[in-house]
Coordinates of N, CA and C in Angstrom, one line a residue:
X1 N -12.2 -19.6 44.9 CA -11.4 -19.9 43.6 C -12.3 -19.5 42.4
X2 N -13.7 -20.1 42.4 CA -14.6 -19.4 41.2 C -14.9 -18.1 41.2
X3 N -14.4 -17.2 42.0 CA -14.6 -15.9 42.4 C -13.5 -15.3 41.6
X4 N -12.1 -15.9 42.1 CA -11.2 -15.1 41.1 C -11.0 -15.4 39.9
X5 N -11.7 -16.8 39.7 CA -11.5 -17.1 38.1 C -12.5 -16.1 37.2
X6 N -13.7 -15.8 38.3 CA -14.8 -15.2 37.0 C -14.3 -13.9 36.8
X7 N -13.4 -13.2 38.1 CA -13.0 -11.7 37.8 C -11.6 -11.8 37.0
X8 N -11.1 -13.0 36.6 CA -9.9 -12.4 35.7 C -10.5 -13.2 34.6
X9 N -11.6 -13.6 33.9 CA -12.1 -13.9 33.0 C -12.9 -12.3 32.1
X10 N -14.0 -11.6 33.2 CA -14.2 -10.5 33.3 C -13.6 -9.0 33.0
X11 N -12.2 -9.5 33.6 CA -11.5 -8.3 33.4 C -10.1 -8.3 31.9
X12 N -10.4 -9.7 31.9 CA -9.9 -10.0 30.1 C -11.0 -9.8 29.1
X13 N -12.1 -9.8 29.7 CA -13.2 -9.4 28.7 C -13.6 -7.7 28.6
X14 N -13.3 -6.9 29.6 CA -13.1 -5.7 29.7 C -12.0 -5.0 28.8
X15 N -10.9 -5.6 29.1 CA -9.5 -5.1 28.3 C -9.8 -5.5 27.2
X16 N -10.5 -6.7 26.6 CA -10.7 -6.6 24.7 C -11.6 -5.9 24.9
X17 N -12.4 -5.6 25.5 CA -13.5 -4.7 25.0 C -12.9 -3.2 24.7
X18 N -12.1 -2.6 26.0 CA -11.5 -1.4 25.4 C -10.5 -1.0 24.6
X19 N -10.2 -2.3 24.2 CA -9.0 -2.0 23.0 C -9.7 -2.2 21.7
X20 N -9.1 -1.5 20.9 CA -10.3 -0.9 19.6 C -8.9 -0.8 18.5
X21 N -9.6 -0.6 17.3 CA -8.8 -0.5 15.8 C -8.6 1.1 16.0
X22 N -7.4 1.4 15.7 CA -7.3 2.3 15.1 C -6.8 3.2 13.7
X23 N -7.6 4.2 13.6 CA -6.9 4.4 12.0 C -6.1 5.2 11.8
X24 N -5.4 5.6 10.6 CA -4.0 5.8 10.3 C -4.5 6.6 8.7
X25 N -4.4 8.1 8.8 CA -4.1 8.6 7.1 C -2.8 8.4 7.0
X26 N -3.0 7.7 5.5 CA -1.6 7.7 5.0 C -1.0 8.8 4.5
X27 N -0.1 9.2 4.6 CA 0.6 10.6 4.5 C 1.1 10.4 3.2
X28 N 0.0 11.5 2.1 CA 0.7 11.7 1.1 C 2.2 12.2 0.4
X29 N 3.0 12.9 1.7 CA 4.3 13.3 1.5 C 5.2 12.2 1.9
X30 N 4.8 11.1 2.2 CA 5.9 10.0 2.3 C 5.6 8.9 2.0
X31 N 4.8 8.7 1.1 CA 4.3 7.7 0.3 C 4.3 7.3 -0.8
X32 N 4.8 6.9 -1.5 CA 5.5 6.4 -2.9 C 5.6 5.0 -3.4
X33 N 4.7 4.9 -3.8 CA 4.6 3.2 -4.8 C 5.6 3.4 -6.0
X34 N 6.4 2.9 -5.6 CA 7.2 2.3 -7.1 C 7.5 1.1 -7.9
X35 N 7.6 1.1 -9.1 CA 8.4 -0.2 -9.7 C 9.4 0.2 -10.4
X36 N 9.1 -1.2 -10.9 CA 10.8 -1.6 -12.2 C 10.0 -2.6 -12.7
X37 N 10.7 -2.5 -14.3 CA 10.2 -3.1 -15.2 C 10.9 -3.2 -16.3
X38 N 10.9 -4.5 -17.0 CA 12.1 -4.8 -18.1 C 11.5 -4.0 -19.4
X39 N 12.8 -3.9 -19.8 CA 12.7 -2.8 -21.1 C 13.3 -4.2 -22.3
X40 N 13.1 -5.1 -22.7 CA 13.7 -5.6 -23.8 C 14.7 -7.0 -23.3
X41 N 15.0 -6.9 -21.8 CA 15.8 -8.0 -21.2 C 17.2 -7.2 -21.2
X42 N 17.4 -5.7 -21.7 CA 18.5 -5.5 -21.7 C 18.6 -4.0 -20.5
X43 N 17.7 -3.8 -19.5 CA 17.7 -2.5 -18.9 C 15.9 -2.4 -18.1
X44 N 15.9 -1.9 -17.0 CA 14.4 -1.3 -16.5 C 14.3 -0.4 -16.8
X45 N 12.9 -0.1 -16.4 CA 12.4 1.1 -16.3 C 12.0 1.6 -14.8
X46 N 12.1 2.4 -14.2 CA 12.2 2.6 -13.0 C 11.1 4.1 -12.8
X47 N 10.1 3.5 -11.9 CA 9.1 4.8 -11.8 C 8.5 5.1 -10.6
X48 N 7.5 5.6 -10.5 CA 7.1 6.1 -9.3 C 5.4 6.7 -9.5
X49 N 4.3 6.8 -8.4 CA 3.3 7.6 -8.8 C 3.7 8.5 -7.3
X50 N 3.4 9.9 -7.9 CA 3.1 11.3 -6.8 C 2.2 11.4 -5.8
X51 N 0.9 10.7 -6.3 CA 0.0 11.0 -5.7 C -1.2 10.1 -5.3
X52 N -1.0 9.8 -3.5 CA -1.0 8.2 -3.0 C -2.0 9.2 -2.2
X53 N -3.5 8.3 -1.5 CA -4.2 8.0 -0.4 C -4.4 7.1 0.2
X54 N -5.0 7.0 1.2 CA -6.0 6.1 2.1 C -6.3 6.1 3.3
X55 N -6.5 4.9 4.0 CA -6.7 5.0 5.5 C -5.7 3.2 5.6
X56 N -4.8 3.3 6.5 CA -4.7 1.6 7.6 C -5.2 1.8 8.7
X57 N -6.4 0.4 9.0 CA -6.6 0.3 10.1 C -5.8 -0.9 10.8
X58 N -5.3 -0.3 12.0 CA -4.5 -1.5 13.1 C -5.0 -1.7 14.4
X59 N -5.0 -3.0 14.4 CA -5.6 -2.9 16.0 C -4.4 -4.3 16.0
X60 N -3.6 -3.1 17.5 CA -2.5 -4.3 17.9 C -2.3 -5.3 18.8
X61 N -3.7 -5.3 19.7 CA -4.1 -6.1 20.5 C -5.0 -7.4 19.7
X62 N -5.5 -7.2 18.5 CA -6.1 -8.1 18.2 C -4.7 -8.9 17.0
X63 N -4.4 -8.1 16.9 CA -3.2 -8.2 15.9 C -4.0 -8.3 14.2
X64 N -4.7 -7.6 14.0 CA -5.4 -7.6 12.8 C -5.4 -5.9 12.5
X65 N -5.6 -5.9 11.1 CA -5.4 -4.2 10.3 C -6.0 -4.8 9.0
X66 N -6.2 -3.4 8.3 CA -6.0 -3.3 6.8 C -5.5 -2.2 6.4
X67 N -6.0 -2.3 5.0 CA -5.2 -1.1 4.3 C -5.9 -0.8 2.8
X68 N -6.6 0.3 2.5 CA -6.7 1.0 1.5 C -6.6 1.9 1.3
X69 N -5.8 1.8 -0.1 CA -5.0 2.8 -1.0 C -5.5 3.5 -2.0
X70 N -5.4 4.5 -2.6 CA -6.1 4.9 -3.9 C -4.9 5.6 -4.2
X71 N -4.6 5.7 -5.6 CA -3.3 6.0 -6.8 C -3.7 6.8 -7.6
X72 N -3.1 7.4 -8.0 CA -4.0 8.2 -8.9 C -3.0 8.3 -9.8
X73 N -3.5 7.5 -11.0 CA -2.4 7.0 -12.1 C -1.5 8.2 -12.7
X74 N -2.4 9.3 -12.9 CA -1.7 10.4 -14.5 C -0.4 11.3 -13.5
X75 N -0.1 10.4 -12.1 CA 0.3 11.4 -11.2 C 2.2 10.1 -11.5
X76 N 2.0 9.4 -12.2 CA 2.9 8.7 -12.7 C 4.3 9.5 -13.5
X77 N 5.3 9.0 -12.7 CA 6.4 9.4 -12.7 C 8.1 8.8 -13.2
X78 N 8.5 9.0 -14.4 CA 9.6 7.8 -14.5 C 11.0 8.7 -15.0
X79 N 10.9 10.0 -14.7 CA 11.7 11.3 -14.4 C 12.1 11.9 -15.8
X80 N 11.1 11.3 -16.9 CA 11.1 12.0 -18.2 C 9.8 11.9 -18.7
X81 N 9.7 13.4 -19.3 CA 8.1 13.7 -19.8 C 7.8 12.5 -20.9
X82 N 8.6 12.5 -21.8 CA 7.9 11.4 -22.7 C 7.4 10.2 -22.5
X83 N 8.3 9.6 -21.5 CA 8.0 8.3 -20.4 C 6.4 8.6 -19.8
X84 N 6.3 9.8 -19.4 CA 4.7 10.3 -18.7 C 3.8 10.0 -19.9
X85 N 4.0 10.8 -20.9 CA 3.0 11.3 -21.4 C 2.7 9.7 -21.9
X86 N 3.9 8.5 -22.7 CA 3.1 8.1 -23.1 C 2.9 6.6 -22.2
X87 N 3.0 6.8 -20.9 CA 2.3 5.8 -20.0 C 0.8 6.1 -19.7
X88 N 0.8 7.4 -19.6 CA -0.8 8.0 -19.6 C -1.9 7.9 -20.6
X89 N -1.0 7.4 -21.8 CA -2.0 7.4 -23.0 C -2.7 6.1 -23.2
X90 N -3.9 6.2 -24.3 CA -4.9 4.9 -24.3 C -3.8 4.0 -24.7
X91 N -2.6 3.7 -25.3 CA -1.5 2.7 -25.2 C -1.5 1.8 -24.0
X92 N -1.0 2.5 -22.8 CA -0.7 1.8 -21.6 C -1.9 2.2 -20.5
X93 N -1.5 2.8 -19.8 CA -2.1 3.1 -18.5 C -4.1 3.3 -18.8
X94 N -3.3 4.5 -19.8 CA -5.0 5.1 -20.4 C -5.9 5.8 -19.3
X95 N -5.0 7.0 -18.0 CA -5.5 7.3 -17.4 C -6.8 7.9 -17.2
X96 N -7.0 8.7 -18.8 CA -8.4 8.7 -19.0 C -9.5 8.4 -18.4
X97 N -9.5 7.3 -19.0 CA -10.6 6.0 -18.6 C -10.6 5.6 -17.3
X98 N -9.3 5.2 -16.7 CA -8.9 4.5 -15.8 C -7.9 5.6 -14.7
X99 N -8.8 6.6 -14.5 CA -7.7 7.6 -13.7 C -7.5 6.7 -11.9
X100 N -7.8 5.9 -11.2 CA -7.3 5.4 -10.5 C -6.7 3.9 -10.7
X101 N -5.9 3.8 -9.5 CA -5.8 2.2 -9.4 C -5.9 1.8 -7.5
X102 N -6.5 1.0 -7.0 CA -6.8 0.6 -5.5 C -5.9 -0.4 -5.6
X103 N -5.6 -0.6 -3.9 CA -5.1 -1.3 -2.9 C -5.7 -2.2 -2.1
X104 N -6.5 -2.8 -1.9 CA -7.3 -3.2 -0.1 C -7.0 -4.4 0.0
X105 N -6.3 -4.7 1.7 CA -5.8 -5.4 2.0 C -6.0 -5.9 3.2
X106 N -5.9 -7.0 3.6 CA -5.8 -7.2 5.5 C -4.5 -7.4 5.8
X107 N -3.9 -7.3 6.8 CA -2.7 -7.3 7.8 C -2.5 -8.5 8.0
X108 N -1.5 -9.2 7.8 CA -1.4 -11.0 8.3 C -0.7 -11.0 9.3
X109 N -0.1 -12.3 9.4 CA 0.8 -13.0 10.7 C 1.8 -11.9 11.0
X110 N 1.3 -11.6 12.0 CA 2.1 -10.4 13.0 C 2.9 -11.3 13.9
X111 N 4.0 -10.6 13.9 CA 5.0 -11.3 14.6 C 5.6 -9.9 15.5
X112 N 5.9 -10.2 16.6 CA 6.3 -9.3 17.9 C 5.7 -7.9 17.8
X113 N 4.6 -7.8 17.5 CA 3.3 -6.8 17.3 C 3.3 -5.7 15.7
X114 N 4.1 -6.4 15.0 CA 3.9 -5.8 13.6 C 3.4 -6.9 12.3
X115 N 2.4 -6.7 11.5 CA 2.4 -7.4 10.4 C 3.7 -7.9 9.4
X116 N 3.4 -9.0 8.9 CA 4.6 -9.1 7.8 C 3.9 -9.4 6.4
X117 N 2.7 -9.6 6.4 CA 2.5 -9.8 5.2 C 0.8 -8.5 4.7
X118 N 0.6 -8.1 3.8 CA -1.0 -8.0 3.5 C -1.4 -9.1 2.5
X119 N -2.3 -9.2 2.4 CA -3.0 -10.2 1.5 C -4.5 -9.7 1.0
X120 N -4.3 -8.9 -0.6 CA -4.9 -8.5 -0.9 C -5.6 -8.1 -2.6
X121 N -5.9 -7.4 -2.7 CA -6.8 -7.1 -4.5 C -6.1 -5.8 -4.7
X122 N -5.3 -5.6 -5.8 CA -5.1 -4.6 -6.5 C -6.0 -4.3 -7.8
X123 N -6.4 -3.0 -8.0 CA -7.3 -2.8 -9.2 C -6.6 -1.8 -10.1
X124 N -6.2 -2.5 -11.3 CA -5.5 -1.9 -12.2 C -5.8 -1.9 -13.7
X125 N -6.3 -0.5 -14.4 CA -6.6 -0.7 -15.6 C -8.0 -1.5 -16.0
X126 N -9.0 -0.8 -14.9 CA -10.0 -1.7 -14.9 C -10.3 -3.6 -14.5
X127 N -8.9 -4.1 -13.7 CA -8.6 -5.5 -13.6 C -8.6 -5.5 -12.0
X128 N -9.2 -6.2 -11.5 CA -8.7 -6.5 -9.8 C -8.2 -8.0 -9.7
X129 N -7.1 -8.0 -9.6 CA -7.0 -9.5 -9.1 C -6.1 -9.2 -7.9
X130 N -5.8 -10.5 -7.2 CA -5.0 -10.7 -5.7 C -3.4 -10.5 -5.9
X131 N -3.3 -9.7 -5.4 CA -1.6 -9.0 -5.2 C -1.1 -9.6 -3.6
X132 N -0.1 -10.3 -3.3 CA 0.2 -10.2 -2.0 C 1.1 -9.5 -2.0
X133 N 1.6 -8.7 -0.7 CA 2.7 -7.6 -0.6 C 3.5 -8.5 0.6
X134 N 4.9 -8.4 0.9 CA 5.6 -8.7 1.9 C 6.4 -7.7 2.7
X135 N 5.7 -7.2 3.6 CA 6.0 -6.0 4.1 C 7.4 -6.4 5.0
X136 N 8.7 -5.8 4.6 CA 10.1 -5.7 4.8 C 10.3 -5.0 6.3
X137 N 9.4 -4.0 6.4 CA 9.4 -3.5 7.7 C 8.3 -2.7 7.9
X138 N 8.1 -2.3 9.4 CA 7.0 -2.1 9.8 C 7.3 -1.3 11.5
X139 N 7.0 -0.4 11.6 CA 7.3 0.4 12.9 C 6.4 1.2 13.3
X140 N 5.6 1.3 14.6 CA 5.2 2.6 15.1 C 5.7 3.4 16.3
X141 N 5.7 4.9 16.1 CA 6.3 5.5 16.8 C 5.4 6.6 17.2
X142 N 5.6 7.1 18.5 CA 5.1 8.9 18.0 C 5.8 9.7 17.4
X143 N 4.8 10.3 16.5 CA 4.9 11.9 15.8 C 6.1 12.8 16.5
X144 N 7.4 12.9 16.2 CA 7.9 13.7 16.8 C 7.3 15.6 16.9
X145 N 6.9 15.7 15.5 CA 5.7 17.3 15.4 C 4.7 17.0 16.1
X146 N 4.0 16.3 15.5 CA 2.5 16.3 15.9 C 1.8 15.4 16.8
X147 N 3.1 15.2 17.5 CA 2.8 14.1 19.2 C 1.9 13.0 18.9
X148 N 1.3 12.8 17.4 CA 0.2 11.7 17.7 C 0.7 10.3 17.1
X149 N 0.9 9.1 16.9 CA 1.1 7.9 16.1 C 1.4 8.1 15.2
X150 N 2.8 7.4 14.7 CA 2.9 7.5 13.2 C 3.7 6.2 12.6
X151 N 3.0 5.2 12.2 CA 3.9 3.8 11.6 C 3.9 4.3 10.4
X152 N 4.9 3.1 9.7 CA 5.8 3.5 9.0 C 5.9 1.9 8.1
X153 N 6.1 1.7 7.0 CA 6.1 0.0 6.5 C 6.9 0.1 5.2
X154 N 7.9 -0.5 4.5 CA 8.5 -0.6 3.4 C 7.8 -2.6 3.2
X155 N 7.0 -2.4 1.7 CA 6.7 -3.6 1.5 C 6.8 -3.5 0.1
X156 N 7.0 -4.9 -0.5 CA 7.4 -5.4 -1.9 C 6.2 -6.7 -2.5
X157 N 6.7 -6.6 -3.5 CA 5.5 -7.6 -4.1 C 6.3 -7.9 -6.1
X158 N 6.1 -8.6 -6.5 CA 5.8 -8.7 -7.5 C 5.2 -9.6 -8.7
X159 N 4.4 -8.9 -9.6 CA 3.0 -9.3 -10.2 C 3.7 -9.1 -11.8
X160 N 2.3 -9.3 -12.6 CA 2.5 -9.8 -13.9 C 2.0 -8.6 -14.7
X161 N 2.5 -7.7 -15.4 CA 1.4 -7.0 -15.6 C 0.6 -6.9 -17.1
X162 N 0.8 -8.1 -17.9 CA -0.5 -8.5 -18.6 C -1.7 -8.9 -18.4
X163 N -1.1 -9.4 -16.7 CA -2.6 -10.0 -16.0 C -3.9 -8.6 -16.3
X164 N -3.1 -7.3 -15.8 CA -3.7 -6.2 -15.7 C -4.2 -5.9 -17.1
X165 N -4.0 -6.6 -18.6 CA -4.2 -5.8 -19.5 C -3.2 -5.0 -20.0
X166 N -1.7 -4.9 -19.3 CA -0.7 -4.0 -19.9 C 0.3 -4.6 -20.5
X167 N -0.1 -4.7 -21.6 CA 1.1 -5.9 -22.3 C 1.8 -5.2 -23.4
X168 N 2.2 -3.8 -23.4 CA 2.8 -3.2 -24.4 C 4.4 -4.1 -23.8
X169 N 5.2 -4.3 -25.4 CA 6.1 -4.7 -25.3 C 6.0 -6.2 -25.4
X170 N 5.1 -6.9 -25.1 CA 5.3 -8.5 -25.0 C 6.2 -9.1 -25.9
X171 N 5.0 -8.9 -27.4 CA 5.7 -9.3 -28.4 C 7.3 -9.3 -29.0
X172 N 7.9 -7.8 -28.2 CA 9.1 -8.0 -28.3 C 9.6 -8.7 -27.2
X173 N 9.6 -9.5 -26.6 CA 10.3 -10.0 -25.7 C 10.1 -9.3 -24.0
X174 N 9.8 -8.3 -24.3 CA 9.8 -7.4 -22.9 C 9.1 -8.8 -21.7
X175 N 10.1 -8.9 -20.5 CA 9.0 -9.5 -19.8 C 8.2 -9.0 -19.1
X176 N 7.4 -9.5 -18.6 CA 6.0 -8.9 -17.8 C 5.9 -8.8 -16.7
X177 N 6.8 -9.3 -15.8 CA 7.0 -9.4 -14.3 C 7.2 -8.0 -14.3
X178 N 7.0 -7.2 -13.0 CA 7.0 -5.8 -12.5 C 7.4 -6.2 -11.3
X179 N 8.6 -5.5 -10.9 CA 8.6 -5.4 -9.2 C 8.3 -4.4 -8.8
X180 N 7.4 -4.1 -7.4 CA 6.4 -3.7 -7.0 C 7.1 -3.0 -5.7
X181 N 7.8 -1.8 -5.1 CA 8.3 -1.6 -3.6 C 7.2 -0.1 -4.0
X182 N 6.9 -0.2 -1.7 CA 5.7 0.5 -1.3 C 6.8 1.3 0.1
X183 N 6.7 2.7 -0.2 CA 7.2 3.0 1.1 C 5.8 3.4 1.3
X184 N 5.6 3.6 2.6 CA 4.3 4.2 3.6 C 4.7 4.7 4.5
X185 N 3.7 5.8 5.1 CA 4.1 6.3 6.3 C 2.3 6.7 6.5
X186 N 1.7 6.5 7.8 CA 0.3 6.9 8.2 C 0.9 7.4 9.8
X187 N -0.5 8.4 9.7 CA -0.5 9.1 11.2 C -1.8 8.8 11.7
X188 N -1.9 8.5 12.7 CA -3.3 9.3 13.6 C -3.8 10.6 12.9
X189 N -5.0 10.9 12.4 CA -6.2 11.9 12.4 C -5.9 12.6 13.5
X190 N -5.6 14.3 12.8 CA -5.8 15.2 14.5 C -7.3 15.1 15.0
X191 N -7.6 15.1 16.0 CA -9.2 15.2 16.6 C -9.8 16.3 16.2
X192 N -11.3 16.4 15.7 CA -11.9 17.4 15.6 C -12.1 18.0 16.7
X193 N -11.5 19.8 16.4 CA -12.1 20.2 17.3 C -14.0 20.6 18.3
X194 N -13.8 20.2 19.4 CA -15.4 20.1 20.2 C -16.3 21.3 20.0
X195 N -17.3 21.8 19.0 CA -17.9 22.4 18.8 C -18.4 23.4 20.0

């Protein structure tokens, strides 16, 4: 009896040992942070940034991940130039200065092997405070092209954004709540080829 208990003790200790994190580029072509944001209490504003990075790591046997992002503000999008130009300026955004904005996150309470929440620090405008996101959904699949892993997550959140320092508009009434929706999509790294 001590014989089989130490080999299926052993061989649970084998199987965590070979199960490992794995990482995920986020695919710049299907990745889009957007909000909305009150214009006066009478209308949003509705936008988008172009140009998203990072890496998620998931490991779904331990049921633990993270996730960091990099943004690249001046890549800010709200489908009119003037809207661009002047979110980029020392006014708002002030990409200049502040040409990125980060993500980093851990993976929470996974439920039937996908996360539902991250819980984490966004850095905006030179400010990092704690953002939680509530990830709506969450899937992995294989790559139907490129045969390797590819999840997939639509998550929402929303924050204050004077916290950040962006408070154009307050004075007139504009509120400051921003809602926050994240589509993602990461793949498996193709393997370097063996020298």
């Amino acid at each position: 009896m001590k014989r089989v208990l130490l080999s299926t003790v052993l061989a649970s200790a084998c199987a965590t040992a070979y199960a490992a994190p794995v990482s995920y580029d986020i695919d710049p072509m299907h990745t889009y942070p957007s909000f909305e944001a009150d214009h006066m209490g009478i209308s949003f504003w509705r936008g988008k940034f172009n140009k998203t990075s990072g890496v998620m790591v998931l490991d779904k046997e331990a049921s633990t991940g993270s996730v960091d992002v990099k943004i690249d503000i001046a890549s800010v999008d709200f489908g009119l130039d003037a809207m661009n130009e002047q979110a980029v300026s020392p006014e708002f955004f002030d990409s200049a200065k502040y040409p990125q904005a980060t993500y980093k996150g851990k993976l929470v309470d996974f439920a039937d092997g996908a996360p539902t929440r991250v819980v984490g620090e966004l850095t905006l405008h030179g400010v990092t405070r704690p953002v939680e996101l509530k990830i709506n959904r969450f899937k992995c699949i294989p790559h139907p092209m490129f045969k390797r892993e590819l999840c997939g997550a639509d998550a929402s959140a929303v924050f204050k954004r004077d916290e950040f320092g962006l408070s154009a508009g307050k004075d007139y009434g504009f509120s400051m709540d921003v809602n926050l929706r994240i589509q993602m999509e990461a793949v498996v790294p193709e393997k370097a080829p063996k020298p």
